[in-house]
Structure formats: C-alpha cells, structure tokens
Amino acid sequence: MTLVSKLPDVGTTVFAVMSGRARELGALNLGQGFPDYDIDPLLTELVADAMRAGRNQYAPPDGVIELREQIALKLARCYQVEVNPESEITITLGATEALFSAIQAVVAPGDETIVFDPAYDSYDPAVRLAGGTCIHVPLRTPDFIYDWDRLRASVTSRTRLIIFNTPNNPACTAATGADLDELAAITRDTDILVLSDEVYEHVVFDGHRHHSVMAHPELRERSFAVFSFGKTLHATGMRVGYGIAPPALTRELRKVHQYNTYSIAHAVQYAIARYLFEKPDSWTALAEFFQAKRDRLRAALKGTAFELPPAQGTYFQLLDFSRVAAPGDIRFAERLLTEVKLATIPLTPFYKEPPPLAVVRLCIAKRDATLDDAAACLRSFRP
Ligand SMILES: Cc1ncc(COP(=O)(O)O)c(C=O)c1O
C-alpha cells in the first residue's frame, strides 16, 4: 500500500515535543502555554453539578443557548457590540476548532490565505488541508511589527482570507487601532475575509486595551473572530472556544463544524454559562494577574545577560539570548533543556522561512514559585 501524506512535512507540534522532552528529563516546563495552577473551584463545582443534573448527552451543535447568551452579554460589555446569539455565535472545540472550521468553510482549492510569521502553528496546515496555499508575510523584526506595504504587495486576485492574531502568540505584541484600520483599508472593496484569532483578548498589558475586529464596524462585516475559554478561565483542557461572525459566515462555519466535532461537551458548556452568570466580571482581573507574573519574571532576570523584550500581551514573554549564545533558537532551547532543565519554545517552527533568531518563548501562566525556579535555572546557565 502506498500512503500519500496530505501533510508530508508536518511532524508532532513543537509544543507536544517540548512538553514530552520536559517530562522525560524532569525539566521545568515553561514551554507549552498552559497554567500549572488550579482553576476556580466554583467552575469545578459547576461542571460536577451539570453532570449530576444529567447534561451528559449531545449538546445542540451550535452550542448551549445559555452560554451563547452569556457570550453576547460579554461582547456587549467588552466591545459595545450587539451580537445575535442564535445566528452569530458558535461554540467550538477550543479556538483551534473555530480556526479550522472557519478555514475549511471559506478556503477552496487554489485560494490564497495570508498569515503573518511568526504564526500560530495550526493556521498553515488547516489552509493546506482545505486545498489552499498559505502566503507567509513576516512581521518586521526585531519588534515584530506589521509591514503593511508588504502585505499590500502580497494580496492577489486569489487572496481569499487574511489570518490576523492579536495579542500575538508568539511575538507577545498587541495590534493598534491603526493596524486594524490598515487591514480594513486593504480588504475594502474586495471579497477578502478576515479570520481574527483573539484568544488573548483579555491579556493586554500596561493599561492598553485590546483592539478587536468585533469593535471595528468595517472589519466586523467580513471577519470571523475566534476566542477561547481555555485562556480566559485558565482551563486549556476543557477545550471550549467560540467563533463569532455575521450570519452568512456563521452559516458556512456551522456546515463544517457539524461534521467536524458536531457539538462540544454539554456539561462543560452549561457550567461555563453559569460561571459567567455568577461571575460576569471574572475576566477583568486577567490583565493585572498576568502582568504581575510577567513583571515577576522580568525582575527575577534583571542583571543577567538575558534581555527581555517588551511583552505587550499574551501569556508569554520572549527571552533574548543574543548576548549569551549565537543565534539558533532550536539549538539554544535544547541547551536550556539539557543543561539547566528548562523547557522553552523556539520561534523557528512558527516561520516558513525563519530568520536567524536569538529569542525563545517562556510561558508566564505559571505559579509564582515555578517562575522563580525558572529564573534560577536561567541564572545558572553558563554560556
Ligand atoms: C494564538 C493562539 N490561537 C489559538 C490557540 C488555541 O486555543 P485553544 O486551546 O482554545 O484551542 C492558542 C493556544 O495556545 C493560541 O496561542
């Protein structure tokens, strides 16, 4: 039998590889982005309650209506927008499924999709599985800012979709209102759609606010916006996210979603709906919570040869090792793993054509003690 792979160049994700290696070596894991602390016990109780109440069979494919209503209320508060829970909100298996289903829904063979590198790793394979081609436009280093002229030059008559991610993983930058205006200008009077990955919407630092396509009337009309309760509730394993889009786009997304995952864990959806009802402000503390962690790690590494570029958002912090070792982030991440037992994530896998990189990504969604231990590991590194 000859098996022709549809994704011949794809291996295991860098996150799974690094987490596996960390377990193997007993290393501290600041690689993959997941919290190492508990979720709110109230949420645990609500999930248990929902299961005890018998919510253990298929949920409605578009999502439990109580949850969609809570999301609509949250969007109204966050972005002053009116979103119809019936026709514009779909509950998905994490943001990953919302991204995947949206891409399969609108990208056809021969279509081009533009992504900005470094790009979250699920975009490119999803586009290729849809038969499309991914056009990679790099952010301008060292600050990872948008090069709008380059984007303009990359748009062709075949461009179908632009995938945008703010706050950006792994660059740790947050788009400005002017960035969104550029995106709107480039897509104006075209059929190009936007897929906006906003899973870190509540993790924007230093008093800045998140600029969502939801709050940009022009972009809102042509965008899917994707969010994740994994990030907002510190519960990446619950696998609940959602996609928002105008009704015509939502209808297409749901056509894929119903054959992809059909519906999402009933009890968990119901529990999250009740949680949002009981704690409607829970997300307002997230920026401060993660900023304190970012600042703790930055303070703990002050005076070392490592530099910590400004992190505007997400639950990551980049570590610049250019004064410690030669560029080569994969090699350096391997050295940290084996020499000081610290797992990090190199940025090279987020690129189609990686430049020489002297940064690795650290996850700050960890207990303070874990961050202190990680700083001690880094301090013990000998060039
Ligand atoms: C930028 C970005 N998009 C999407 C996802 C996936 O989110 P989820 O875990 O809800 O599927 C992540 C997870 O780390 C992410 O960082």
GROMACS .gro file of C-alpha atoms and ligand atoms in nm:
model
  399
    1MET     CA    1   0.000   0.000   0.000
    2THR     CA    2   0.124   0.345  -0.081
    3LEU     CA    3   0.017   0.612   0.159
    4VAL     CA    4   0.049   0.967   0.031
    5SER     CA    5   0.052   1.207   0.323
    6LYS     CA    6  -0.156   1.520   0.286
    7LEU     CA    7   0.083   1.696   0.522
    8PRO     CA    8   0.417   1.533   0.444
    9ASP     CA    9   0.627   1.799   0.617
   10VAL     CA   10   0.423   1.804   0.939
   11GLY     CA   11   0.552   1.623   1.246
   12THR     CA   12   0.442   1.644   1.608
   13THR     CA   13   0.387   2.005   1.717
   14VAL     CA   14   0.675   2.181   1.887
   15PHE     CA   15   0.454   2.216   2.198
   16ALA     CA   16   0.395   1.842   2.234
   17VAL     CA   17   0.761   1.769   2.160
   18MET     CA   18   0.888   2.015   2.421
   19SER     CA   19   0.635   1.902   2.685
   20GLY     CA   20   0.731   1.539   2.620
   21ARG     CA   21   1.101   1.618   2.648
   22ALA     CA   22   1.040   1.816   2.968
   23ARG     CA   23   0.862   1.516   3.123
   24GLU     CA   24   1.139   1.280   3.009
   25LEU     CA   25   1.416   1.494   3.157
   26GLY     CA   26   1.225   1.607   3.465
   27ALA     CA   27   1.266   1.964   3.343
   28LEU     CA   28   1.060   2.266   3.442
   29ASN     CA   29   0.812   2.336   3.163
   30LEU     CA   30   0.780   2.699   3.057
   31GLY     CA   31   0.727   2.581   2.703
   32GLN     CA   32   0.369   2.488   2.620
   33GLY     CA   33   0.113   2.754   2.713
   34PHE     CA   34  -0.090   2.611   2.995
   35PRO     CA   35  -0.132   2.711   3.360
   36ASP     CA   36   0.020   2.493   3.633
   37TYR     CA   37  -0.230   2.616   3.893
   38ASP     CA   38  -0.590   2.518   3.965
   39ILE     CA   39  -0.899   2.659   3.806
   40ASP     CA   40  -1.155   2.841   4.018
   41PRO     CA   41  -1.316   2.573   4.244
   42LEU     CA   42  -1.655   2.723   4.159
   43LEU     CA   43  -1.609   2.616   3.798
   44THR     CA   44  -1.519   2.262   3.907
   45GLU     CA   45  -1.837   2.253   4.116
   46LEU     CA   46  -2.049   2.383   3.831
   47VAL     CA   47  -1.916   2.117   3.592
   48ALA     CA   48  -1.989   1.847   3.852
   49ASP     CA   49  -2.338   1.994   3.911
   50ALA     CA   50  -2.412   1.995   3.539
   51MET     CA   51  -2.306   1.632   3.509
   52ARG     CA   52  -2.512   1.534   3.811
   53ALA     CA   53  -2.807   1.716   3.658
   54GLY     CA   54  -2.778   1.484   3.359
   55ARG     CA   55  -2.626   1.716   3.098
   56ASN     CA   56  -2.426   1.429   2.957
   57GLN     CA   57  -2.577   1.380   2.612
   58TYR     CA   58  -2.520   1.566   2.288
   59ALA     CA   59  -2.543   1.942   2.323
   60PRO     CA   60  -2.707   2.143   2.043
   61PRO     CA   61  -2.447   2.165   1.763
   62ASP     CA   62  -2.430   2.546   1.766
   63GLY     CA   63  -2.376   2.547   2.140
   64VAL     CA   64  -2.584   2.563   2.456
   65ILE     CA   65  -2.803   2.873   2.422
   66GLU     CA   66  -2.740   2.983   2.782
   67LEU     CA   67  -2.369   3.002   2.702
   68ARG     CA   68  -2.422   3.187   2.375
   69GLU     CA   69  -2.638   3.441   2.558
   70GLN     CA   70  -2.369   3.496   2.820
   71ILE     CA   71  -2.112   3.543   2.544
   72ALA     CA   72  -2.335   3.802   2.374
   73LEU     CA   73  -2.358   3.993   2.703
   74LYS     CA   74  -1.982   3.975   2.747
   75LEU     CA   75  -1.918   4.101   2.393
   76ALA     CA   76  -2.157   4.390   2.451
   77ARG     CA   77  -1.966   4.486   2.764
   78CYS     CA   78  -1.619   4.440   2.615
   79TYR     CA   79  -1.668   4.584   2.268
   80GLN     CA   80  -2.004   4.765   2.278
   81VAL     CA   81  -2.139   4.545   2.001
   82GLU     CA   82  -2.467   4.369   1.956
   83VAL     CA   83  -2.418   4.006   1.859
   84ASN     CA   84  -2.706   3.770   1.792
   85PRO     CA   85  -2.654   3.452   1.998
   86GLU     CA   86  -2.874   3.249   1.762
   87SER     CA   87  -2.717   3.341   1.431
   88GLU     CA   88  -2.368   3.474   1.504
   89ILE     CA   89  -2.213   3.268   1.786
   90THR     CA   90  -2.093   2.908   1.753
   91ILE     CA   91  -1.937   2.713   2.039
   92THR     CA   92  -1.637   2.513   1.920
   93LEU     CA   93  -1.381   2.266   2.049
   94GLY     CA   94  -1.140   2.532   2.168
   95ALA     CA   95  -1.028   2.813   1.943
   96THR     CA   96  -0.842   2.550   1.740
   97GLU     CA   97  -1.164   2.409   1.603
   98ALA     CA   98  -1.311   2.754   1.532
   99LEU     CA   99  -0.998   2.837   1.332
  100PHE     CA  100  -1.004   2.505   1.150
  101SER     CA  101  -1.376   2.508   1.071
  102ALA     CA  102  -1.367   2.870   0.951
  103ILE     CA  103  -1.074   2.794   0.722
  104GLN     CA  104  -1.238   2.482   0.578
  105ALA     CA  105  -1.560   2.678   0.530
  106VAL     CA  106  -1.417   2.956   0.315
  107VAL     CA  107  -1.087   2.847   0.162
  108ALA     CA  108  -1.119   2.650  -0.163
  109PRO     CA  109  -0.852   2.480  -0.378
  110GLY     CA  110  -0.643   2.746  -0.549
  111ASP     CA  111  -0.726   3.016  -0.291
  112GLU     CA  112  -0.452   3.203  -0.111
  113THR     CA  113  -0.454   3.276   0.261
  114ILE     CA  114  -0.216   3.528   0.410
  115VAL     CA  115  -0.066   3.471   0.754
  116PHE     CA  116   0.187   3.680   0.943
  117ASP     CA  117   0.500   3.499   1.056
  118PRO     CA  118   0.573   3.406   1.328
  119ALA     CA  119   0.228   3.246   1.301
  120TYR     CA  120   0.048   3.017   1.542
  121ASP     CA  121   0.119   2.670   1.411
  122SER     CA  122  -0.233   2.549   1.328
  123TYR     CA  123  -0.305   2.803   1.053
  124ASP     CA  124  -0.085   2.676   0.772
  125PRO     CA  125  -0.180   2.304   0.786
  126ALA     CA  126  -0.551   2.393   0.807
  127VAL     CA  127  -0.521   2.606   0.494
  128ARG     CA  128  -0.338   2.331   0.309
  129LEU     CA  129  -0.596   2.069   0.412
  130ALA     CA  130  -0.858   2.297   0.256
  131GLY     CA  131  -0.658   2.288  -0.068
  132GLY     CA  132  -0.541   2.647  -0.034
  133THR     CA  133  -0.197   2.799  -0.034
  134CYS     CA  134  -0.058   2.987   0.263
  135ILE     CA  135   0.131   3.306   0.186
  136HIS     CA  136   0.360   3.393   0.475
  137VAL     CA  137   0.428   3.762   0.536
  138PRO     CA  138   0.686   3.812   0.811
  139LEU     CA  139   0.639   4.068   1.085
  140ARG     CA  140   0.928   4.313   1.088
  141THR     CA  141   1.197   4.215   1.338
  142PRO     CA  142   1.321   4.287   1.599
  143ASP     CA  143   0.994   4.440   1.723
  144PHE     CA  144   0.754   4.211   1.532
  145ILE     CA  145   0.556   4.498   1.383
  146TYR     CA  146   0.324   4.475   1.083
  147ASP     CA  147   0.471   4.558   0.745
  148TRP     CA  148   0.153   4.679   0.576
  149ASP     CA  149   0.327   4.764   0.248
  150ARG     CA  150   0.450   4.408   0.228
  151LEU     CA  151   0.100   4.281   0.299
  152ARG     CA  152  -0.042   4.506   0.028
  153ALA     CA  153   0.214   4.366  -0.216
  154SER     CA  154   0.120   4.009  -0.120
  155VAL     CA  155  -0.251   4.047  -0.198
  156THR     CA  156  -0.354   3.896  -0.533
  157SER     CA  157  -0.679   3.821  -0.709
  158ARG     CA  158  -0.665   3.477  -0.546
  159THR     CA  159  -0.641   3.608  -0.187
  160ARG     CA  160  -0.941   3.472   0.000
  161LEU     CA  161  -0.851   3.510   0.365
  162ILE     CA  162  -0.613   3.700   0.593
  163ILE     CA  163  -0.544   3.547   0.934
  164PHE     CA  164  -0.472   3.805   1.198
  165ASN     CA  165  -0.372   3.737   1.558
  166THR     CA  166  -0.376   3.991   1.837
  167PRO     CA  167  -0.237   3.981   2.103
  168ASN     CA  168   0.013   3.776   1.912
  169ASN     CA  169   0.149   3.439   2.011
  170PRO     CA  170   0.448   3.402   1.997
  171ALA     CA  171   0.554   3.764   1.930
  172CYS     CA  172   0.385   3.897   2.250
  173THR     CA  173   0.275   4.213   2.066
  174ALA     CA  174  -0.069   4.370   2.050
  175ALA     CA  175  -0.211   4.532   1.736
  176THR     CA  176  -0.303   4.902   1.746
  177GLY     CA  177  -0.621   5.065   1.622
  178ALA     CA  178  -0.414   5.191   1.328
  179ASP     CA  179  -0.320   4.831   1.241
  180LEU     CA  180  -0.688   4.740   1.221
  181ASP     CA  181  -0.753   5.045   1.002
  182GLU     CA  182  -0.477   4.928   0.765
  183LEU     CA  183  -0.632   4.583   0.749
  184ALA     CA  184  -0.972   4.736   0.677
  185ALA     CA  185  -0.827   4.958   0.403
  186ILE     CA  186  -0.652   4.665   0.235
  187THR     CA  187  -0.966   4.449   0.232
  188ARG     CA  188  -1.208   4.732   0.142
  189ASP     CA  189  -1.398   4.672  -0.185
  190THR     CA  190  -1.262   4.316  -0.210
  191ASP     CA  191  -1.407   3.972  -0.126
  192ILE     CA  192  -1.121   3.903   0.114
  193LEU     CA  193  -1.232   3.770   0.452
  194VAL     CA  194  -1.052   3.807   0.784
  195LEU     CA  195  -1.003   3.539   1.048
  196SER     CA  196  -0.905   3.713   1.369
  197ASP     CA  197  -0.754   3.498   1.641
  198GLU     CA  198  -0.814   3.686   1.965
  199VAL     CA  199  -0.769   3.415   2.226
  200TYR     CA  200  -0.560   3.651   2.442
  201GLU     CA  201  -0.818   3.932   2.422
  202HIS     CA  202  -0.805   3.990   2.800
  203VAL     CA  203  -0.429   3.972   2.837
  204VAL     CA  204  -0.308   4.314   2.722
  205PHE     CA  205  -0.064   4.490   2.949
  206ASP     CA  206   0.038   4.834   3.074
  207GLY     CA  207  -0.309   4.986   3.062
  208HIS     CA  208  -0.353   4.933   2.688
  209ARG     CA  209  -0.673   4.790   2.552
  210HIS     CA  210  -0.737   4.508   2.311
  211HIS     CA  211  -0.834   4.612   1.960
  212SER     CA  212  -1.086   4.359   1.836
  213VAL     CA  213  -1.224   4.325   1.485
  214MET     CA  214  -1.558   4.298   1.665
  215ALA     CA  215  -1.536   4.666   1.756
  216HIS     CA  216  -1.430   4.775   1.406
  217PRO     CA  217  -1.756   4.810   1.209
  218GLU     CA  218  -1.593   4.763   0.871
  219LEU     CA  219  -1.388   4.456   0.972
  220ARG     CA  220  -1.673   4.308   1.171
  221GLU     CA  221  -1.870   4.260   0.847
  222ARG     CA  222  -1.603   4.043   0.687
  223SER     CA  223  -1.450   3.869   0.988
  224PHE     CA  224  -1.463   3.555   1.189
  225ALA     CA  225  -1.340   3.636   1.540
  226VAL     CA  226  -1.215   3.346   1.748
  227PHE     CA  227  -1.195   3.325   2.128
  228SER     CA  228  -1.109   3.063   2.391
  229PHE     CA  229  -1.236   2.987   2.739
  230GLY     CA  230  -0.919   2.783   2.779
  231LYS     CA  231  -0.732   3.110   2.816
  232THR     CA  232  -0.999   3.314   2.992
  233LEU     CA  233  -1.077   3.053   3.259
  234HIS     CA  234  -0.723   2.909   3.296
  235ALA     CA  235  -0.868   2.581   3.169
  236THR     CA  236  -0.696   2.483   2.846
  237GLY     CA  237  -0.806   2.120   2.888
  238MET     CA  238  -1.178   2.196   2.889
  239ARG     CA  239  -1.149   2.265   2.516
  240VAL     CA  240  -1.425   2.522   2.483
  241GLY     CA  241  -1.391   2.814   2.245
  242TYR     CA  242  -1.618   3.008   2.012
  243GLY     CA  243  -1.635   3.175   1.677
  244ILE     CA  244  -1.829   3.496   1.608
  245ALA     CA  245  -1.922   3.603   1.257
  246PRO     CA  246  -2.207   3.769   1.068
  247PRO     CA  247  -2.493   3.526   0.990
  248ALA     CA  248  -2.385   3.440   0.635
  249LEU     CA  249  -2.033   3.350   0.750
  250THR     CA  250  -2.163   3.170   1.058
  251ARG     CA  251  -2.387   2.953   0.840
  252GLU     CA  252  -2.083   2.840   0.642
  253LEU     CA  253  -1.873   2.779   0.954
  254ARG     CA  254  -2.152   2.566   1.104
  255LYS     CA  255  -2.170   2.350   0.793
  256VAL     CA  256  -1.814   2.237   0.866
  257HIS     CA  257  -1.846   2.240   1.244
  258GLN     CA  258  -2.140   1.994   1.241
  259TYR     CA  259  -1.933   1.735   1.055
  260ASN     CA  260  -1.613   1.814   1.236
  261THR     CA  261  -1.697   1.797   1.606
  262TYR     CA  262  -2.080   1.812   1.587
  263SER     CA  263  -2.110   1.959   1.936
  264ILE     CA  264  -1.900   2.036   2.241
  265ALA     CA  265  -1.906   1.886   2.594
  266HIS     CA  266  -2.256   1.963   2.716
  267ALA     CA  267  -2.190   1.981   3.090
  268VAL     CA  268  -1.883   2.199   3.045
  269GLN     CA  269  -2.069   2.447   2.826
  270TYR     CA  270  -2.350   2.469   3.072
  271ALA     CA  271  -2.110   2.513   3.363
  272ILE     CA  272  -1.928   2.796   3.185
  273ALA     CA  273  -2.260   2.968   3.116
  274ARG     CA  274  -2.346   2.954   3.485
  275TYR     CA  275  -1.996   3.067   3.580
  276LEU     CA  276  -2.025   3.374   3.355
  277PHE     CA  277  -2.367   3.444   3.504
  278GLU     CA  278  -2.236   3.421   3.859
  279LYS     CA  279  -1.904   3.596   3.794
  280PRO     CA  280  -1.967   3.829   3.500
  281ASP     CA  281  -1.651   4.026   3.582
  282SER     CA  282  -1.411   3.733   3.617
  283TRP     CA  283  -1.211   3.828   3.307
  284THR     CA  284  -1.148   4.187   3.416
  285ALA     CA  285  -0.867   4.081   3.650
  286LEU     CA  286  -0.676   3.877   3.391
  287ALA     CA  287  -0.451   4.152   3.254
  288GLU     CA  288  -0.337   4.252   3.601
  289PHE     CA  289  -0.292   3.889   3.705
  290PHE     CA  290  -0.065   3.804   3.411
  291GLN     CA  291   0.113   4.138   3.414
  292ALA     CA  292   0.221   4.068   3.773
  293LYS     CA  293   0.362   3.734   3.654
  294ARG     CA  294   0.538   3.895   3.359
  295ASP     CA  295   0.691   4.157   3.590
  296ARG     CA  296   0.795   3.897   3.846
  297LEU     CA  297   0.987   3.702   3.584
  298ARG     CA  298   1.140   4.018   3.438
  299ALA     CA  299   1.253   4.133   3.784
  300ALA     CA  300   1.398   3.790   3.863
  301LEU     CA  301   1.614   3.804   3.549
  302LYS     CA  302   1.730   4.162   3.592
  303GLY     CA  303   2.106   4.194   3.586
  304THR     CA  304   2.159   3.876   3.384
  305ALA     CA  305   2.293   3.870   3.030
  306PHE     CA  306   1.946   3.780   2.903
  307GLU     CA  307   1.726   4.054   2.769
  308LEU     CA  308   1.350   4.053   2.794
  309PRO     CA  309   1.189   4.241   2.505
  310PRO     CA  310   0.874   4.433   2.597
  311ALA     CA  311   0.575   4.199   2.618
  312GLN     CA  312   0.253   4.384   2.534
  313GLY     CA  313   0.021   4.090   2.584
  314THR     CA  314  -0.047   3.711   2.576
  315TYR     CA  315   0.068   3.481   2.845
  316PHE     CA  316   0.420   3.464   2.718
  317GLN     CA  317   0.745   3.656   2.750
  318LEU     CA  318   1.027   3.635   2.499
  319LEU     CA  319   1.381   3.577   2.621
  320ASP     CA  320   1.654   3.732   2.407
  321PHE     CA  321   1.976   3.532   2.437
  322SER     CA  322   2.186   3.725   2.183
  323ARG     CA  323   2.440   3.828   2.449
  324VAL     CA  324   2.471   3.471   2.572
  325ALA     CA  325   2.488   3.249   2.264
  326ALA     CA  326   2.494   3.263   1.887
  327PRO     CA  327   2.158   3.285   1.704
  328GLY     CA  328   1.991   2.949   1.662
  329ASP     CA  329   1.683   2.924   1.881
  330ILE     CA  330   1.626   2.549   1.839
  331ARG     CA  331   1.981   2.475   1.948
  332PHE     CA  332   1.955   2.719   2.237
  333ALA     CA  333   1.620   2.573   2.354
  334GLU     CA  334   1.784   2.229   2.351
  335ARG     CA  335   2.074   2.362   2.556
  336LEU     CA  336   1.837   2.510   2.815
  337LEU     CA  337   1.654   2.180   2.832
  338THR     CA  338   1.958   1.961   2.880
  339GLU     CA  339   2.194   2.199   3.064
  340VAL     CA  340   1.961   2.375   3.310
  341LYS     CA  341   1.646   2.158   3.280
  342LEU     CA  342   1.416   2.427   3.149
  343ALA     CA  343   1.175   2.373   2.859
  344THR     CA  344   1.103   2.676   2.640
  345ILE     CA  345   0.965   2.716   2.288
  346PRO     CA  346   1.183   2.829   1.996
  347LEU     CA  347   1.020   3.060   1.739
  348THR     CA  348   1.161   2.895   1.426
  349PRO     CA  349   0.867   2.648   1.396
  350PHE     CA  350   0.633   2.948   1.366
  351TYR     CA  351   0.803   3.056   1.042
  352LYS     CA  352   0.802   2.937   0.685
  353GLU     CA  353   1.142   3.098   0.627
  354PRO     CA  354   1.288   3.165   0.968
  355PRO     CA  355   1.539   3.447   1.005
  356PRO     CA  356   1.835   3.381   1.239
  357LEU     CA  357   1.663   3.406   1.577
  358ALA     CA  358   1.807   3.470   1.919
  359VAL     CA  359   1.483   3.450   2.117
  360VAL     CA  360   1.285   3.172   2.281
  361ARG     CA  361   0.936   3.193   2.431
  362LEU     CA  362   0.860   3.148   2.801
  363CYS     CA  363   0.509   3.084   2.933
  364ILE     CA  364   0.421   3.309   3.228
  365ALA     CA  365   0.091   3.135   3.312
  366LYS     CA  366   0.261   2.954   3.597
  367ARG     CA  367   0.266   2.966   3.976
  368ASP     CA  368   0.500   3.232   4.116
  369ALA     CA  369   0.721   2.957   4.259
  370THR     CA  370   0.753   2.799   3.912
  371LEU     CA  371   0.853   3.135   3.764
  372ASP     CA  372   1.111   3.185   4.041
  373ASP     CA  373   1.252   2.837   3.978
  374ALA     CA  374   1.268   2.907   3.604
  375ALA     CA  375   1.457   3.229   3.669
  376ALA     CA  376   1.700   3.033   3.890
  377CYS     CA  377   1.752   2.782   3.606
  378LEU     CA  378   1.827   3.064   3.364
  379ARG     CA  379   2.062   3.233   3.612
  380SER     CA  380   2.253   2.908   3.640
  381PHE     CA  381   2.309   2.887   3.263
  382ARG     CA  382   2.676   2.906   3.169
  383PRO     CA  383   2.746   3.027   2.813
  384LIG     C1  384  -0.275   3.226   1.919
  384LIG     C2  385  -0.349   3.104   1.958
  384LIG     N1  386  -0.455   3.068   1.887
  384LIG     C3  387  -0.528   2.958   1.918
  384LIG     C4  388  -0.491   2.878   2.024
  384LIG     C5  389  -0.571   2.754   2.054
  384LIG     O1  390  -0.664   2.777   2.155
  384LIG     P1  391  -0.747   2.656   2.218
  384LIG     O2  392  -0.660   2.593   2.322
  384LIG     O3  393  -0.870   2.721   2.275
  384LIG     O4  394  -0.781   2.562   2.108
  384LIG     C6  395  -0.381   2.911   2.102
  384LIG     C7  396  -0.339   2.825   2.213
  384LIG     O5  397  -0.233   2.835   2.267
  384LIG     C8  398  -0.308   3.028   2.067
  384LIG     O6  399  -0.200   3.063   2.138
   0.00000   0.00000   0.00000
